[in-house]
XYZ file of C-alpha atoms in Angstrom:
398
model
C 7.355 40.878 -16.417
C 11.081 40.126 -16.247
C 13.559 40.809 -19.008
C 14.037 37.066 -19.524
C 10.292 36.473 -19.867
C 10.034 39.276 -22.437
C 12.996 37.838 -24.320
C 11.358 34.401 -24.317
C 8.273 35.884 -25.993
C 10.410 37.528 -28.668
C 12.403 34.348 -29.278
C 9.221 32.293 -29.625
C 7.808 34.880 -32.014
C 10.862 34.583 -34.252
C 11.106 30.774 -34.005
C 10.713 29.132 -37.426
C 9.903 25.803 -35.749
C 7.254 27.123 -33.348
C 4.360 25.927 -35.534
C 5.487 22.315 -35.201
C 4.039 22.210 -31.687
C 0.600 21.808 -33.267
C 1.721 18.438 -34.653
C 1.722 16.998 -31.115
C -0.769 16.212 -28.370
C 0.238 18.408 -25.432
C -1.378 19.986 -22.380
C -0.810 23.316 -20.651
C 2.205 22.064 -18.723
C 5.864 22.113 -19.676
C 7.023 18.728 -20.965
C 10.800 18.373 -20.640
C 11.052 14.591 -20.628
C 11.269 13.925 -24.357
C 14.698 12.443 -23.703
C 12.844 9.562 -21.996
C 9.564 9.457 -23.947
C 8.657 11.790 -26.765
C 5.221 13.403 -26.917
C 2.455 11.846 -29.001
C 2.293 13.096 -32.610
C -1.315 14.092 -33.299
C -1.618 11.998 -36.477
C -0.754 8.678 -34.831
C -4.069 7.688 -33.154
C -6.147 7.887 -36.340
C -3.474 6.106 -38.346
C -3.201 3.237 -35.884
C -6.990 3.040 -35.743
C -6.998 2.536 -39.504
C -4.226 -0.058 -39.273
C -6.192 -2.021 -36.673
C -9.598 -1.713 -38.323
C -8.671 -2.141 -41.972
C -5.241 -3.751 -42.262
C -5.637 -6.167 -39.355
C -9.422 -6.322 -39.130
C -10.297 -6.596 -42.828
C -7.229 -7.488 -44.873
C -5.757 -9.646 -42.112
C -2.957 -11.837 -43.508
C -3.064 -10.007 -46.850
C -1.613 -6.934 -45.144
C 1.817 -8.531 -45.128
C 1.870 -7.767 -48.853
C -1.016 -5.393 -49.611
C -0.464 -3.323 -46.473
C 3.317 -3.273 -46.805
C 3.948 -4.990 -43.503
C 6.743 -7.178 -44.805
C 8.871 -4.291 -46.042
C 8.160 -1.998 -43.061
C 11.491 -2.557 -41.208
C 13.584 -1.246 -44.089
C 10.973 1.301 -45.273
C 10.821 2.925 -41.845
C 14.596 2.632 -41.646
C 14.864 4.755 -44.767
C 12.655 7.385 -43.074
C 15.057 7.517 -40.125
C 18.211 7.448 -42.267
C 18.336 11.161 -43.199
C 17.840 12.125 -39.548
C 21.106 10.363 -38.658
C 22.977 11.246 -41.836
C 22.673 7.946 -43.687
C 21.851 7.143 -47.286
C 18.970 4.716 -47.949
C 19.479 0.975 -47.598
C 21.589 1.050 -44.431
C 19.040 1.294 -41.592
C 16.638 -1.435 -40.511
C 14.068 -1.062 -37.731
C 13.079 -3.772 -35.289
C 13.777 -5.284 -31.869
C 14.934 -3.229 -28.868
C 18.048 -1.118 -28.480
C 19.617 -3.789 -26.277
C 19.028 -6.529 -28.853
C 20.497 -4.359 -31.607
C 23.517 -3.488 -29.459
C 24.114 -7.201 -28.990
C 23.856 -7.895 -32.732
C 26.168 -5.022 -33.624
C 28.782 -5.685 -30.948
C 29.152 -9.411 -31.638
C 29.183 -8.756 -35.387
C 31.865 -6.102 -34.837
C 34.123 -8.592 -33.056
C 33.561 -11.163 -35.779
C 34.396 -8.697 -38.540
C 37.518 -7.476 -36.740
C 38.709 -11.060 -36.552
C 37.846 -11.689 -40.199
C 40.111 -8.785 -41.090
C 42.961 -10.941 -39.760
C 44.987 -8.248 -38.022
C 46.045 -9.381 -34.555
C 44.350 -11.504 -31.925
C 41.422 -9.120 -31.327
C 40.389 -10.405 -27.932
C 39.287 -7.220 -26.163
C 36.147 -5.062 -26.132
C 36.180 -1.532 -24.774
C 32.940 -0.206 -23.325
C 31.982 3.292 -22.246
C 32.394 3.238 -18.449
C 29.608 5.818 -18.113
C 27.184 3.957 -20.347
C 23.520 3.284 -19.720
C 23.504 0.085 -17.593
C 21.776 -2.085 -20.190
C 24.526 -1.420 -22.731
C 27.044 -2.507 -20.116
C 25.155 -5.722 -19.424
C 25.009 -6.493 -23.146
C 28.724 -5.796 -23.506
C 29.481 -8.237 -20.682
C 27.448 -10.946 -22.401
C 28.963 -10.227 -25.819
C 32.449 -10.451 -24.326
C 31.684 -13.845 -22.768
C 30.188 -15.116 -26.007
C 33.164 -14.041 -28.124
C 35.879 -14.920 -25.609
C 36.949 -11.306 -25.217
C 38.093 -9.394 -22.178
C 35.893 -6.411 -21.384
C 37.536 -3.143 -20.365
C 35.459 -0.145 -19.226
C 36.978 3.234 -20.112
C 35.574 6.721 -20.417
C 35.179 8.067 -23.960
C 38.037 10.504 -23.323
C 40.292 7.568 -22.446
C 39.457 5.540 -25.559
C 42.266 6.794 -27.872
C 44.916 5.933 -25.275
C 43.323 2.577 -24.447
C 43.181 1.204 -27.988
C 45.645 -1.556 -28.867
C 46.187 -4.150 -31.575
C 44.059 -6.505 -29.471
C 40.983 -4.250 -29.488
C 38.162 -5.768 -31.526
C 35.256 -3.439 -30.805
C 34.382 -0.306 -28.859
C 30.849 0.440 -27.621
C 30.246 4.158 -27.124
C 27.374 6.515 -26.354
C 27.058 9.576 -28.546
C 25.418 11.521 -25.680
C 25.786 10.655 -21.996
C 22.347 9.875 -20.635
C 23.034 11.397 -17.208
C 24.814 14.634 -18.036
C 23.882 15.340 -21.651
C 27.566 15.473 -22.662
C 28.052 15.019 -26.411
C 31.084 12.921 -27.297
C 33.268 13.464 -30.355
C 31.927 10.856 -32.768
C 34.147 11.762 -35.753
C 37.483 11.674 -33.937
C 36.668 8.656 -31.767
C 35.445 6.684 -34.782
C 38.643 7.519 -36.674
C 40.808 6.489 -33.714
C 39.021 3.141 -33.342
C 39.239 2.369 -37.047
C 42.918 3.365 -37.159
C 43.849 0.358 -35.008
C 41.684 -2.039 -37.025
C 38.810 -2.188 -34.523
C 35.110 -1.450 -35.009
C 33.177 1.294 -33.236
C 29.545 0.676 -32.300
C 27.663 3.885 -31.491
C 24.572 4.152 -29.300
C 22.555 7.100 -30.649
C 19.617 6.933 -28.235
C 20.128 10.485 -26.990
C 21.183 12.073 -30.272
C 18.957 10.656 -33.034
C 16.358 13.320 -33.747
C 18.097 15.906 -31.568
C 21.177 16.796 -33.611
C 22.994 15.949 -36.859
C 24.876 12.666 -36.473
C 26.561 12.258 -39.864
C 26.958 8.472 -39.901
C 27.949 8.267 -43.568
C 30.035 11.432 -43.481
C 32.126 10.295 -40.525
C 32.691 6.725 -41.672
C 30.688 5.032 -38.909
C 30.210 1.337 -39.633
C 27.718 0.272 -36.952
C 25.210 2.218 -34.873
C 21.990 1.618 -32.985
C 19.377 3.857 -31.479
C 15.935 3.948 -29.946
C 12.949 5.712 -31.508
C 10.790 6.606 -28.505
C 12.791 9.646 -27.347
C 13.444 12.471 -29.804
C 11.883 10.488 -32.677
C 8.567 10.301 -30.765
C 7.753 6.739 -31.811
C 5.818 5.802 -28.663
C 6.549 3.705 -25.566
C 8.686 0.707 -26.439
C 8.744 1.563 -30.137
C 11.268 -0.558 -32.060
C 14.893 0.482 -32.261
C 17.033 0.865 -35.372
C 20.278 -0.685 -36.542
C 22.648 1.031 -38.975
C 25.046 -1.137 -40.970
C 27.290 0.798 -43.346
C 26.939 -0.372 -46.918
C 30.560 -1.442 -47.354
C 30.424 -3.900 -44.423
C 26.942 -5.296 -44.994
C 28.179 -8.367 -46.845
C 30.338 -9.269 -43.808
C 27.798 -8.436 -41.092
C 27.453 -11.754 -39.249
C 24.554 -11.420 -36.832
C 24.592 -13.588 -33.702
C 20.787 -13.708 -33.961
C 19.980 -15.147 -37.382
C 16.247 -15.454 -37.864
C 13.850 -16.360 -40.609
C 13.163 -12.675 -41.345
C 16.814 -12.125 -42.239
C 17.084 -15.234 -44.423
C 17.790 -14.809 -48.121
C 14.691 -16.945 -48.788
C 12.518 -16.499 -45.697
C 9.667 -18.572 -47.081
C 11.916 -21.335 -48.348
C 11.888 -22.818 -44.830
C 15.286 -24.389 -45.371
C 17.162 -25.759 -42.318
C 20.376 -24.016 -43.354
C 20.763 -20.287 -42.811
C 21.760 -17.978 -45.661
C 21.712 -14.267 -44.781
C 19.827 -11.797 -46.912
C 21.740 -9.148 -48.791
C 22.219 -5.676 -47.352
C 20.966 -4.273 -44.056
C 18.132 -6.806 -44.094
C 20.459 -9.291 -42.416
C 19.966 -7.180 -39.300
C 16.372 -8.421 -39.045
C 15.568 -11.405 -36.825
C 11.986 -12.544 -36.288
C 8.514 -11.284 -37.071
C 8.441 -7.492 -36.614
C 6.169 -5.738 -34.124
C 3.841 -4.334 -36.763
C 1.576 -2.112 -34.652
C 4.488 -0.336 -32.976
C 6.408 -0.178 -36.233
C 3.534 1.465 -38.097
C 2.892 3.866 -35.208
C 6.536 4.894 -35.515
C 6.180 5.321 -39.268
C 3.253 7.677 -38.758
C 5.089 9.542 -35.995
C 8.029 10.231 -38.301
C 5.657 12.324 -40.391
C 6.212 15.217 -37.967
C 9.672 15.550 -39.523
C 8.328 16.347 -42.988
C 10.049 19.508 -44.153
C 12.079 19.873 -40.947
C 15.884 20.012 -41.316
C 17.702 18.457 -38.380
C 20.196 21.325 -38.539
C 17.412 23.780 -37.617
C 16.429 21.509 -34.746
C 20.008 21.511 -33.484
C 20.251 25.314 -33.661
C 17.064 25.700 -31.622
C 18.166 23.006 -29.168
C 21.357 24.889 -28.364
C 19.504 28.185 -28.072
C 16.901 26.609 -25.765
C 19.404 24.957 -23.462
C 21.511 28.137 -23.352
C 18.432 30.147 -22.431
C 17.277 27.658 -19.805
C 20.685 27.684 -18.122
C 20.606 31.485 -18.139
C 17.144 31.457 -16.532
C 18.251 28.924 -13.912
C 21.232 31.113 -13.063
C 18.960 34.164 -12.741
C 16.060 32.606 -10.812
C 17.357 29.717 -8.705
C 18.920 30.590 -5.334
C 22.713 30.552 -5.513
C 24.301 27.248 -4.612
C 21.122 25.164 -4.865
C 21.978 23.468 -8.163
C 25.084 22.695 -10.189
C 24.962 22.149 -13.944
C 26.545 18.906 -15.124
C 25.863 19.753 -18.756
C 28.840 21.172 -20.666
C 28.680 24.867 -21.522
C 30.438 24.331 -24.857
C 28.000 23.702 -27.699
C 30.210 21.077 -29.308
C 30.014 19.047 -26.082
C 26.287 19.348 -25.390
C 23.374 17.174 -26.443
C 19.758 18.335 -26.060
C 19.280 18.068 -22.319
C 20.313 19.925 -19.189
C 21.313 17.961 -16.100
C 21.389 19.751 -12.758
C 22.882 18.266 -9.601
C 20.684 18.940 -6.596
C 21.010 17.287 -3.138
C 17.250 16.680 -2.847
C 16.667 16.007 -6.534
C 14.112 13.226 -6.110
C 11.776 15.321 -3.955
C 12.363 18.398 -6.088
C 11.350 16.595 -9.280
C 8.227 15.249 -7.604
C 7.207 18.787 -6.694
C 8.064 20.096 -10.167
C 5.797 17.507 -11.745
C 3.008 18.452 -9.346
C 3.402 22.016 -10.652
C 3.178 20.916 -14.300
C 6.880 20.900 -15.170
C 7.807 17.370 -16.178
C 11.428 16.308 -16.260
C 12.944 13.279 -14.567
C 15.274 12.230 -11.765
C 18.362 10.066 -11.988
C 19.823 8.540 -8.845
C 21.277 9.840 -6.668
C 21.055 13.603 -7.231
C 20.404 14.560 -10.862
C 17.482 16.524 -12.309
C 17.242 15.944 -16.070
C 15.421 18.253 -18.473
C 15.163 17.149 -22.096
C 14.551 19.811 -24.726
C 12.737 18.591 -27.833
C 12.766 21.605 -30.183
C 9.838 20.316 -32.229
C 7.454 21.148 -29.390
C 9.354 22.986 -26.616
C 9.619 26.776 -26.723
C 11.518 29.510 -24.925
C 8.535 30.448 -22.748
C 8.548 26.807 -21.597
C 12.201 27.145 -20.581
C 11.506 30.380 -18.713
C 8.514 28.895 -16.889
C 10.387 25.708 -15.965
C 13.258 27.681 -14.445
C 10.841 29.897 -12.500
C 8.995 26.911 -11.050
C 12.294 25.220 -10.222
C 13.368 28.329 -8.316
C 10.112 28.355 -6.356
C 10.414 24.661 -5.538
C 13.989 25.041 -4.319
C 13.523 28.353 -2.484
């Protein structure tokens, strides 16, 4: 048994989060794709069975009130809020990440223009962003009459001008796992009178975000990665309390109306983060997410972050020890302050290598053209998993 394997056993034995693995449905393999789809929390199937049988099957329409369906978007939002550093009443759950990005970005431009400082006819977008965010930014720019300028996050401070209305940024780069400096970038954007919109898809549930602490006004994120909400589970929208009364959604719907059952032809937005709602929420997915969030009971996100960094450090050490020299190159920053909760390795034959890894029970994913991605979800991934994954990778690439 190698020194690294022995060390993995000791680290797992001392891990205060190790027992959380029992809260999930897992097999004997190594699941390192929680940055695409989180594992199934063990309590979800029975809960959803009860929702279907009793709330839908027996109570039927009464469940909108008696089952709490109507208030679920903000109730579940308040469950997510502490995981992203937000006080209650600022997070609403519903729709997809793309839809929420569109709401937030258009609202950001509108608020910047309401502030009355300058022409505000430009949107900056992260040039390395997930494609869908880029598509949404293009549409939002057309809708608001703005020019769209792609820049890397590092270039944002130098690219900001008095014409900048909004800036759409990713907290963690989906390809490389690079963590961007949310506090300083937010401050720079706000200093010129613009609004930052943060995409938290690869950071929510993986590390402390500190939305309230760092003065973020608008943020969105998915719930099916590190929050383990299930495939296609609804996304969340954060609207800081002090801008909620000016949040002008481009998608006003009856669910965000001040009197949703008044059925009036004129739209009057509800107070607070509720104006981020649109239409009828996806109740089954929403309640599955609510149950899934139970795995976080008693778990501080700071402890998750500490284990995440230790896991990714250890995995990189194992890769360096086991994998033949020159076969892979890490794209993930070595510095902790620049790293999310994944490791990205460049490999010339990455697609075939990942296929063979999965056949051997090590599940990560492949990003075109040459990137192997391994997501580390500390709630259910251990150090022995990291050691085994690196060993199998070495055998596949030998």
